[in-house]
Amino acid sequence: MNSLSEKKSRYGMVIDLDKCNGCGACSIACTIENNVPPAELKANKRSGITWIQIHTVSNNEQYPNGDAVFIPMFCQQCENETPCMTVCPQNAVDIDPSTGIVGQIPQRCLGCRYCMTACPYHARYFNWWDPQWTEGMMKQLNPEVAPRMRGVVEKCNFCHARLHAARTKAAANGESEINPEDYIPACGESCPSKAITFGDLSDENSEAAKLSKEKNTFRFLSRLGTEPKVYFHSERTWIKDMAEKALTRTRMEEHHG
Amino acid sequence: MQKSLTRRDLLKFAGGSALGLLFTPLPWKLLDDSAIWTQNWALTPKLSHGPITTKFSSCTLCPAGCAVKAHCVDGLPFRLTGVHHHPMSNGAVCARGLAGHHLAYHPLRMTIPHKFSGRSAESRLIPYTLNNSIKEISAAIDSAQGSVVILDQSPNRTSSIIFKQFTEKLQNGIYATLSSDEESTLLALQEMFDEKNISLGYDFEKTEMIVSFGAPLLDGFGTPGLMTKLYNERKTSRKKFIQIESCQSRTALQADQWIPIKPGVEGIIALNIAFVLLNEIKLHNQNSNGAKDISEYKKNLKNFIPERTEHATGIQPGVIRKLALDLASARSSIILGGADPGGGSFGKETEKAIAGLNLILGNVGKSGAITERKNENVQAEPWPKIPDHSISVLIMDSYETGYAVPWQLIEQKLIPDNNIVVTLLPYLNEISAHTDYIIPTTTYYESVRDIPTPAGSPVNTFAISQPLLPKPDGTIEETEFISQVASVLHMDFTIASAEERIKEKVNSIYSTKRGKLFSFSDGQSKPLIDISTANDFYSQLLDGATWIDEKASKNLVKKFSLKADIIAQPSSQDRLLLIPFGWRGAVSSSSLSPIMSKLFQESELRENANTVLMNPQTIADAKLNETQNAILETKSGSMPVKIKSSNTVPLNVIYIPVGPLPNGSPSKAYLNNLNALSMCEVKSDGTWRITNAAIRNQTV
Amino acid sequence: MKYTSALLFGSGFLISLIVGWFLFPAALYRSEPQPIQFNHKIHTGEKGGMACTECHTTDDAGKFQGIPRIAKCAECHAAPLGESDVEKILVEQYTTPNQEIPWHVYSRQPDNAYFPHASHTTLGKMKCVECHGDHGNSESLEVYQVNRISGYSRDIWGKNISGIQSQPWEGMKMDRCVRCHAERSRKDGCIACHK
């Protein structure tokens, strides 16, 4: 007996960097959706928690010939030899076979942060402090995402709670497949510039699958061979070159001294 | 038979116990439970299990009034999203609006009145009773030597009508507004017409070219969802965005063309373009027929031959000629200036020079340009027209506009050492920290609010923001406060409740039978005449709908005067210039959800108030290093800053963000003295765009 | 003498057994009475004739609503229908002032567990009794017992302290989910059921 779908989906995203104006709406929508707490007083860009961190990357040309793009960086959902998953001693990270989404189970996490070191995109964040919301804000938490405790690692999971909700809705209607319109992560839904296209990459008719095969679509650090499922699109050639070298100059320098 | 127990016996007993325990569930169960216990930290909040519902409302965080869908659990919103296909907001809500439901629970939120022990930075904030506050404020109004002013920062609401009526009943009362910087070009344009009381708006949707002098069009201008939509569609709709600005702002980065200029020469460039249009291209069209003294204007423009001002503007004449030619051949265009939320407007002369280009090009009163809409504004005294040192009692209704207001701008109108300032605001921020009383009004989503036509809208609109949160005890509606002051003063002044006033406004719109109603729940528009009763109209607006008026069809041919009286002078290159900039809605420290730390503190997406941006060459010239702590000095004083190197900033410019602190709640000292805005010099025309400054090493 | 050793060993053994099987469970759980002695049978039996789903509904998005809210009770019990004391308490303390009843939920799962009822009942064709037992025919509510260490309801572990479950609806721990899913050879990641 197996009435539920065994269809293998591969969820992914294509972000049009030429449309992104770095407004920050995706990051805020993500924070609210996933019950990420506000910053502790001492938190900074390395110790804070931003499931989506938007980097400003410039081509380093002198004024007024410079150019820059905003790069929303988050878990790239590596399909192959997922670095964080392979290093986790706790089996707290796994890749969902039916969706391709890399999941993080905070309850299993022991806080060794090995995965954070392994992640080529610095897309994983550690809870250095207990979550702090004001009393009223605590009542405004998303009831469909469990808050995490101090001492565990967390990251983007393509708003998995929204996939849960879509599955519940489909099941209640007796459907085993979700309606693709019911599952869009908070960042994609909130982007005022409509720069984020989300969908099932294994479905050739999905908009995301089509865009991922376009000429100026690329992935960050694809030479590592981890087959990330998050794609970027830009007509600017310099950013494509940079995408192979390093994520951002400043971030990398800080991490390595 | 007595026998004492030996140690050996005890061990046997213990051995038996230990073995026995292994045959019970105790060890395994304890292990299981304690493992669960470690996962359930007491400080991790528990989630609500109530039913999930949705409600519609409208955001009141800035005048744009974007439509929002609130997802609620147990009746409280936990997520706000946009309303798809909305004609203005287009399904988008900005970052600040997405977190708008947190603001009622902001750590700096006040629910009881407070009084300051004095005006100095050392003064303390003391909780005070509402009755005593009202008594003292009323007594001050009664004995006022100078004028009693209500400054309404979010005009044209139904509350604004109450403010106006109240000040009219006072002998020395003035109802004043501070215009949002976004409409500064439109206001300049209105002043150029002979006919007064006209109301103008931008028809961005149909225009072919948008030339912006520093207006952050793609970074929170107008209704953000609309501007990003127009930007994304620009290839198919053949729309061009041109940005003329000294710094490479976000809009400059994205615009189809960015024309970098020297700081403070916007007016000269506008007149350069005017010169080329009138004296070289010999542009002539119907609308410029309205111009009086066109010959004198043309003559004065001779001072603005692009070659002659090239040294001052730093812009090649060819660039200006090309731009003028593009403008002359475009079917429609909009040219606007000002509007930086931190930097304020350019000042009247520059704004008029920019606004004049629209008149020359015949861009006023036609589709795809600047259109006239029915004037429904509550008439008010513009703040700059109030004489200096004339106000005894100032009541500021500080409902957010998202634009910075330097305290110096307010202070210069007060009678020195003999004034009372009251803020109707539930937060401590850069303005309220300087006042005498803070009266906590209800905040976002706590009460029914009306959303009048946003500044710059081409048509009149109306929406109602339905409350999503309970109103806390101790807070008071701004009009209720006025009503209580009136009763202490024995004035004959009764006011209707907010609901009744909004209903009255809805009735008057209904009686026009014009326009259409866009419903949030089904995304459909229907003509107003199809709605059977005014009550039905009201309840539909309350449940989530926007009324949109018809576009005015008549052509605006009116008499106007053009002036070209800017003095072109090269900006000095041996001094550093301090230029403030901001992001709409984030120009103060309080009215931002704590989770905005993701953009200001936990990432470097938005610069926080303690960081200045400088060109690497300027940093080297000043013998400083990037990320170094330095001291910024202007005539107003000095403040510690952190230096960030950026190629988006021209030489000899210190680009300073007006915004929240990097982390935590602002200190009283910061709010009173040392911030980006108070470092700027407010000129006599009310501008604070450019200030001479110096920067030095902290240790020297 | 020989017997003394055995006696001591045996008494230690026995005391441990008593502690482990009887005193420990008594100490581990705290009993909390339900606010109202709800009688399911009166609603679902001949008198009421209602199906489980009439009160335990799902919302528009298909999400199971659990224990109904007071508004649902008030649909019938805005005023007392009978003469029982329980109903009198319901009307006076809850439906009239529109106050939610602070029920203790026997099957409450931790916040990080995601259990979609619809996938199991509508798609999986499981019956309510398969997990909840004959709760729908009970005449009174059992005493709610809460684990002092984990804070979970006793029903999650199961009534039997040994963890051995004689009935399929006893115990609601994760291994039970895993077993059932494995029997159906479903391939899921952790986040398929965790949030």
Tab-separated table of C-alpha atoms in Angstrom, chain A:
chain	number	residue	atom	x	y	z
A	1	MET	CA	0.000	0.000	0.000
A	2	ASN	CA	1.491	3.259	-1.029
A	3	SER	CA	-0.872	5.989	-1.962
A	4	LEU	CA	1.633	8.815	-1.567
A	5	SER	CA	3.721	9.989	-4.440
A	6	GLU	CA	7.117	8.504	-5.099
A	7	LYS	CA	7.873	11.163	-7.678
A	8	LYS	CA	11.390	12.467	-7.404
A	9	SER	CA	11.461	16.228	-7.452
A	10	ARG	CA	14.541	18.387	-7.498
A	11	TYR	CA	13.631	21.775	-6.119
A	12	GLY	CA	15.825	24.640	-7.161
A	13	MET	CA	15.966	28.349	-7.746
A	14	VAL	CA	17.161	30.796	-10.366
A	15	ILE	CA	17.996	34.311	-9.199
A	16	ASP	CA	18.217	37.125	-11.722
A	17	LEU	CA	20.993	39.335	-10.374
A	18	ASP	CA	20.211	42.046	-12.913
A	19	LYS	CA	16.798	42.481	-11.325
A	20	CYS	CA	17.923	42.392	-7.686
A	21	ASN	CA	18.259	45.858	-6.192
A	22	GLY	CA	19.340	44.664	-2.765
A	23	CYS	CA	16.226	45.881	-0.990
A	24	GLY	CA	16.437	43.147	1.637
A	25	ALA	CA	12.795	42.046	1.478
A	26	CYS	CA	13.763	38.400	0.856
A	27	SER	CA	16.005	38.335	3.893
A	28	ILE	CA	13.334	39.838	6.143
A	29	ALA	CA	10.561	37.600	4.779
A	30	CYS	CA	12.835	34.605	5.354
A	31	THR	CA	13.618	35.683	8.900
A	32	ILE	CA	9.937	36.065	9.749
A	33	GLU	CA	8.912	32.856	7.993
A	34	ASN	CA	11.521	30.739	9.731
A	35	ASN	CA	11.350	32.232	13.226
A	36	VAL	CA	14.935	33.448	13.147
A	37	PRO	CA	15.480	35.658	16.201
A	38	PRO	CA	16.647	39.293	16.024
A	39	ALA	CA	20.326	39.981	16.625
A	40	GLU	CA	21.839	39.741	20.031
A	41	LEU	CA	23.621	42.952	21.048
A	42	LYS	CA	27.072	41.632	20.152
A	43	ALA	CA	26.091	39.777	16.991
A	44	ASN	CA	27.748	40.735	13.716
A	45	LYS	CA	27.674	39.461	10.160
A	46	ARG	CA	29.573	36.328	11.137
A	47	SER	CA	27.924	35.462	14.431
A	48	GLY	CA	24.390	36.584	13.580
A	49	ILE	CA	21.839	34.412	11.820
A	50	THR	CA	20.789	35.366	8.308
A	51	TRP	CA	19.496	32.401	6.340
A	52	ILE	CA	19.759	34.744	3.371
A	53	GLN	CA	22.693	37.094	3.525
A	54	ILE	CA	22.824	39.645	0.748
A	55	HIS	CA	26.363	40.503	-0.306
A	56	THR	CA	27.251	43.596	-2.273
A	57	VAL	CA	29.894	42.519	-4.748
A	58	SER	CA	31.708	45.136	-6.782
A	59	ASN	CA	33.986	44.728	-9.784
A	60	ASN	CA	36.559	46.898	-7.960
A	61	GLU	CA	36.840	49.449	-10.781
A	62	GLN	CA	37.533	53.031	-9.723
A	63	TYR	CA	34.759	55.649	-9.470
A	64	PRO	CA	32.846	56.308	-11.725
A	65	ASN	CA	33.498	53.150	-13.756
A	66	GLY	CA	32.509	50.712	-11.040
A	67	ASP	CA	29.718	48.222	-11.166
A	68	ALA	CA	28.212	46.129	-8.427
A	69	VAL	CA	25.556	43.488	-7.940
A	70	PHE	CA	23.686	42.261	-4.908
A	71	ILE	CA	23.996	38.542	-4.357
A	72	PRO	CA	21.504	36.877	-2.045
A	73	MET	CA	23.532	33.950	-0.683
A	74	PHE	CA	21.968	31.056	1.168
A	75	CYS	CA	22.127	27.256	1.218
A	76	GLN	CA	22.792	26.230	-2.380
A	77	GLN	CA	21.257	22.783	-1.814
A	78	CYS	CA	24.245	20.806	-3.117
A	79	GLU	CA	23.111	17.608	-4.757
A	80	ASN	CA	26.414	15.790	-5.024
A	81	GLU	CA	28.654	14.896	-2.069
A	82	THR	CA	26.821	17.548	-0.076
A	83	PRO	CA	29.748	18.861	2.012
A	84	CYS	CA	27.818	19.591	5.191
A	85	MET	CA	26.077	16.236	5.117
A	86	THR	CA	29.230	14.219	4.591
A	87	VAL	CA	31.020	15.785	7.546
A	88	CYS	CA	28.185	15.748	10.086
A	89	PRO	CA	29.060	13.257	12.849
A	90	GLN	CA	25.490	13.258	14.110
A	91	ASN	CA	23.467	12.501	10.987
A	92	ALA	CA	21.773	15.817	11.642
A	93	VAL	CA	21.997	16.740	7.968
A	94	ASP	CA	20.416	14.725	5.221
A	95	ILE	CA	19.221	15.235	1.717
A	96	ASP	CA	15.575	14.418	1.253
A	97	PRO	CA	15.429	11.766	-1.483
A	98	SER	CA	12.048	12.905	-2.736
A	99	THR	CA	12.799	16.631	-3.031
A	100	GLY	CA	16.575	17.069	-3.077
A	101	ILE	CA	16.300	19.563	-0.240
A	102	VAL	CA	19.160	19.448	2.250
A	103	GLY	CA	17.578	19.227	5.689
A	104	GLN	CA	19.033	20.192	9.028
A	105	ILE	CA	17.589	18.656	12.179
A	106	PRO	CA	18.536	20.980	15.047
A	107	GLN	CA	17.507	18.402	17.653
A	108	ARG	CA	20.200	16.040	16.422
A	109	CYS	CA	22.829	18.741	16.110
A	110	LEU	CA	25.498	18.746	18.808
A	111	GLY	CA	26.934	22.077	17.766
A	112	CYS	CA	30.401	21.025	16.558
A	113	ARG	CA	30.106	23.420	13.574
A	114	TYR	CA	32.051	21.087	11.327
A	115	CYS	CA	29.375	21.623	8.674
A	116	MET	CA	29.928	25.377	8.820
A	117	THR	CA	33.585	24.863	8.031
A	118	ALA	CA	32.731	22.469	5.226
A	119	CYS	CA	30.134	24.675	3.554
A	120	PRO	CA	31.753	26.461	0.587
A	121	TYR	CA	29.074	29.166	0.670
A	122	HIS	CA	29.146	30.114	4.380
A	123	ALA	CA	25.436	29.523	4.345
A	124	ARG	CA	25.198	27.873	7.742
A	125	TYR	CA	24.676	29.738	10.977
A	126	PHE	CA	25.240	28.853	14.597
A	127	ASN	CA	22.988	29.885	17.469
A	128	TRP	CA	25.528	31.570	19.714
A	129	TRP	CA	22.782	32.965	21.934
A	130	ASP	CA	19.376	32.001	23.175
A	131	PRO	CA	16.712	33.354	20.856
A	132	GLN	CA	15.444	36.707	22.056
A	133	TRP	CA	12.062	38.002	21.055
A	134	THR	CA	10.022	40.476	23.024
A	135	GLU	CA	7.005	38.908	24.702
A	136	GLY	CA	4.615	40.226	22.068
A	137	MET	CA	6.813	39.099	19.177
A	138	MET	CA	6.878	35.590	20.641
A	139	LYS	CA	3.140	35.383	20.006
A	140	GLN	CA	3.777	36.361	16.392
A	141	LEU	CA	6.004	33.409	15.575
A	142	ASN	CA	5.181	31.289	12.565
A	143	PRO	CA	3.324	28.306	14.090
A	144	GLU	CA	4.614	26.011	11.370
A	145	VAL	CA	8.343	26.298	12.003
A	146	ALA	CA	9.954	25.120	15.253
A	147	PRO	CA	12.263	27.676	16.893
A	148	ARG	CA	15.797	26.488	17.538
A	149	MET	CA	17.742	26.580	20.780
A	150	ARG	CA	21.182	27.915	21.607
A	151	GLY	CA	24.083	25.743	20.479
A	152	VAL	CA	22.789	24.329	17.212
A	153	VAL	CA	23.355	25.083	13.547
A	154	GLU	CA	20.594	26.168	11.170
A	155	LYS	CA	20.223	27.118	7.522
A	156	CYS	CA	17.823	27.584	4.628
A	157	ASN	CA	15.649	24.598	3.747
A	158	PHE	CA	13.633	26.235	0.958
A	159	CYS	CA	10.895	27.056	3.498
A	160	HIS	CA	10.176	23.396	3.989
A	161	ALA	CA	7.170	24.189	6.179
A	162	ARG	CA	5.525	25.605	3.070
A	163	LEU	CA	6.055	22.282	1.317
A	164	HIS	CA	4.432	20.617	4.328
A	165	ALA	CA	1.470	22.961	4.039
A	166	ALA	CA	1.201	22.328	0.290
A	167	ARG	CA	1.307	18.574	0.864
A	168	THR	CA	-1.351	18.779	3.570
A	169	LYS	CA	-3.572	20.802	1.278
A	170	ALA	CA	-3.092	18.359	-1.582
A	171	ALA	CA	-3.718	15.361	0.678
A	172	ALA	CA	-6.914	16.869	2.058
A	173	ASN	CA	-8.169	17.104	-1.511
A	174	GLY	CA	-7.171	13.508	-2.124
A	175	GLU	CA	-4.255	14.511	-4.339
A	176	SER	CA	-0.871	12.885	-4.001
A	177	GLU	CA	0.945	15.637	-5.921
A	178	ILE	CA	1.183	19.195	-4.701
A	179	ASN	CA	0.061	22.112	-6.808
A	180	PRO	CA	3.343	23.890	-7.709
A	181	GLU	CA	1.659	27.242	-7.048
A	182	ASP	CA	1.208	26.286	-3.399
A	183	TYR	CA	4.912	25.898	-2.776
A	184	ILE	CA	7.015	29.039	-3.136
A	185	PRO	CA	9.607	29.901	-0.466
A	186	ALA	CA	9.122	33.184	1.392
A	187	CYS	CA	12.016	34.894	-0.425
A	188	GLY	CA	10.549	34.162	-3.839
A	189	GLU	CA	7.106	35.237	-2.743
A	190	SER	CA	8.270	38.508	-1.205
A	191	CYS	CA	10.763	39.694	-3.848
A	192	PRO	CA	9.367	43.011	-5.135
A	193	SER	CA	11.572	42.735	-8.239
A	194	LYS	CA	10.440	39.183	-9.019
A	195	ALA	CA	14.098	38.247	-9.327
A	196	ILE	CA	13.645	34.805	-7.758
A	197	THR	CA	12.152	31.913	-9.732
A	198	PHE	CA	11.549	28.740	-7.750
A	199	GLY	CA	10.472	25.372	-9.027
A	200	ASP	CA	11.122	21.734	-9.688
A	201	LEU	CA	14.253	21.444	-11.839
A	202	SER	CA	13.391	17.863	-12.783
A	203	ASP	CA	10.153	19.077	-14.328
A	204	GLU	CA	11.247	20.308	-17.734
A	205	ASN	CA	8.206	22.502	-18.096
A	206	SER	CA	8.830	24.481	-14.931
A	207	GLU	CA	9.975	28.055	-15.350
A	208	ALA	CA	12.945	27.430	-13.051
A	209	ALA	CA	14.142	24.448	-15.124
A	210	LYS	CA	13.967	26.507	-18.312
A	211	LEU	CA	15.795	29.488	-16.808
A	212	SER	CA	18.490	27.236	-15.310
A	213	LYS	CA	19.479	26.187	-18.824
A	214	GLU	CA	19.732	29.700	-20.240
A	215	LYS	CA	22.946	31.097	-21.604
A	216	ASN	CA	23.840	33.548	-18.883
A	217	THR	CA	22.849	31.293	-16.030
A	218	PHE	CA	25.620	30.048	-13.790
A	219	ARG	CA	26.301	28.644	-10.352
A	220	PHE	CA	28.744	29.687	-7.679
A	221	LEU	CA	31.864	27.536	-7.286
A	222	SER	CA	30.560	24.950	-9.700
A	223	ARG	CA	34.126	23.644	-10.120
A	224	LEU	CA	33.806	21.969	-6.717
A	225	GLY	CA	31.380	19.551	-8.323
A	226	THR	CA	28.797	19.691	-5.560
A	227	GLU	CA	26.041	20.374	-8.089
A	228	PRO	CA	24.204	23.152	-6.251
A	229	LYS	CA	20.529	23.603	-7.146
A	230	VAL	CA	20.570	27.378	-6.851
A	231	TYR	CA	21.362	29.173	-10.109
A	232	PHE	CA	22.119	32.806	-10.811
A	233	HIS	CA	21.535	34.802	-13.949
A	234	SER	CA	23.327	37.956	-15.054
A	235	GLU	CA	24.327	39.636	-18.278
A	236	ARG	CA	27.395	41.026	-16.495
A	237	THR	CA	30.319	38.832	-17.455
A	238	TRP	CA	32.581	39.896	-14.592
A	239	ILE	CA	30.284	38.428	-11.979
A	240	LYS	CA	30.293	35.085	-13.759
A	241	ASP	CA	34.086	35.051	-13.622
A	242	MET	CA	34.021	35.976	-9.971
A	243	ALA	CA	31.475	33.262	-9.204
A	244	GLU	CA	34.113	30.652	-9.912
A	245	LYS	CA	36.791	32.267	-7.785
A	246	ALA	CA	35.335	33.037	-4.391
A	247	LEU	CA	32.099	34.056	-2.824
A	248	THR	CA	33.136	37.510	-1.731
A	249	ARG	CA	36.521	38.899	-1.132
A	250	THR	CA	35.805	40.368	2.277
A	251	ARG	CA	34.026	37.350	3.645
A	252	MET	CA	36.745	34.981	2.569
A	253	GLU	CA	39.509	37.134	3.948
A	254	GLU	CA	37.832	37.337	7.298
A	255	HIS	CA	37.535	33.609	7.525
A	256	HIS	CA	41.099	32.881	6.642
A	257	GLY	CA	42.824	35.511	8.658
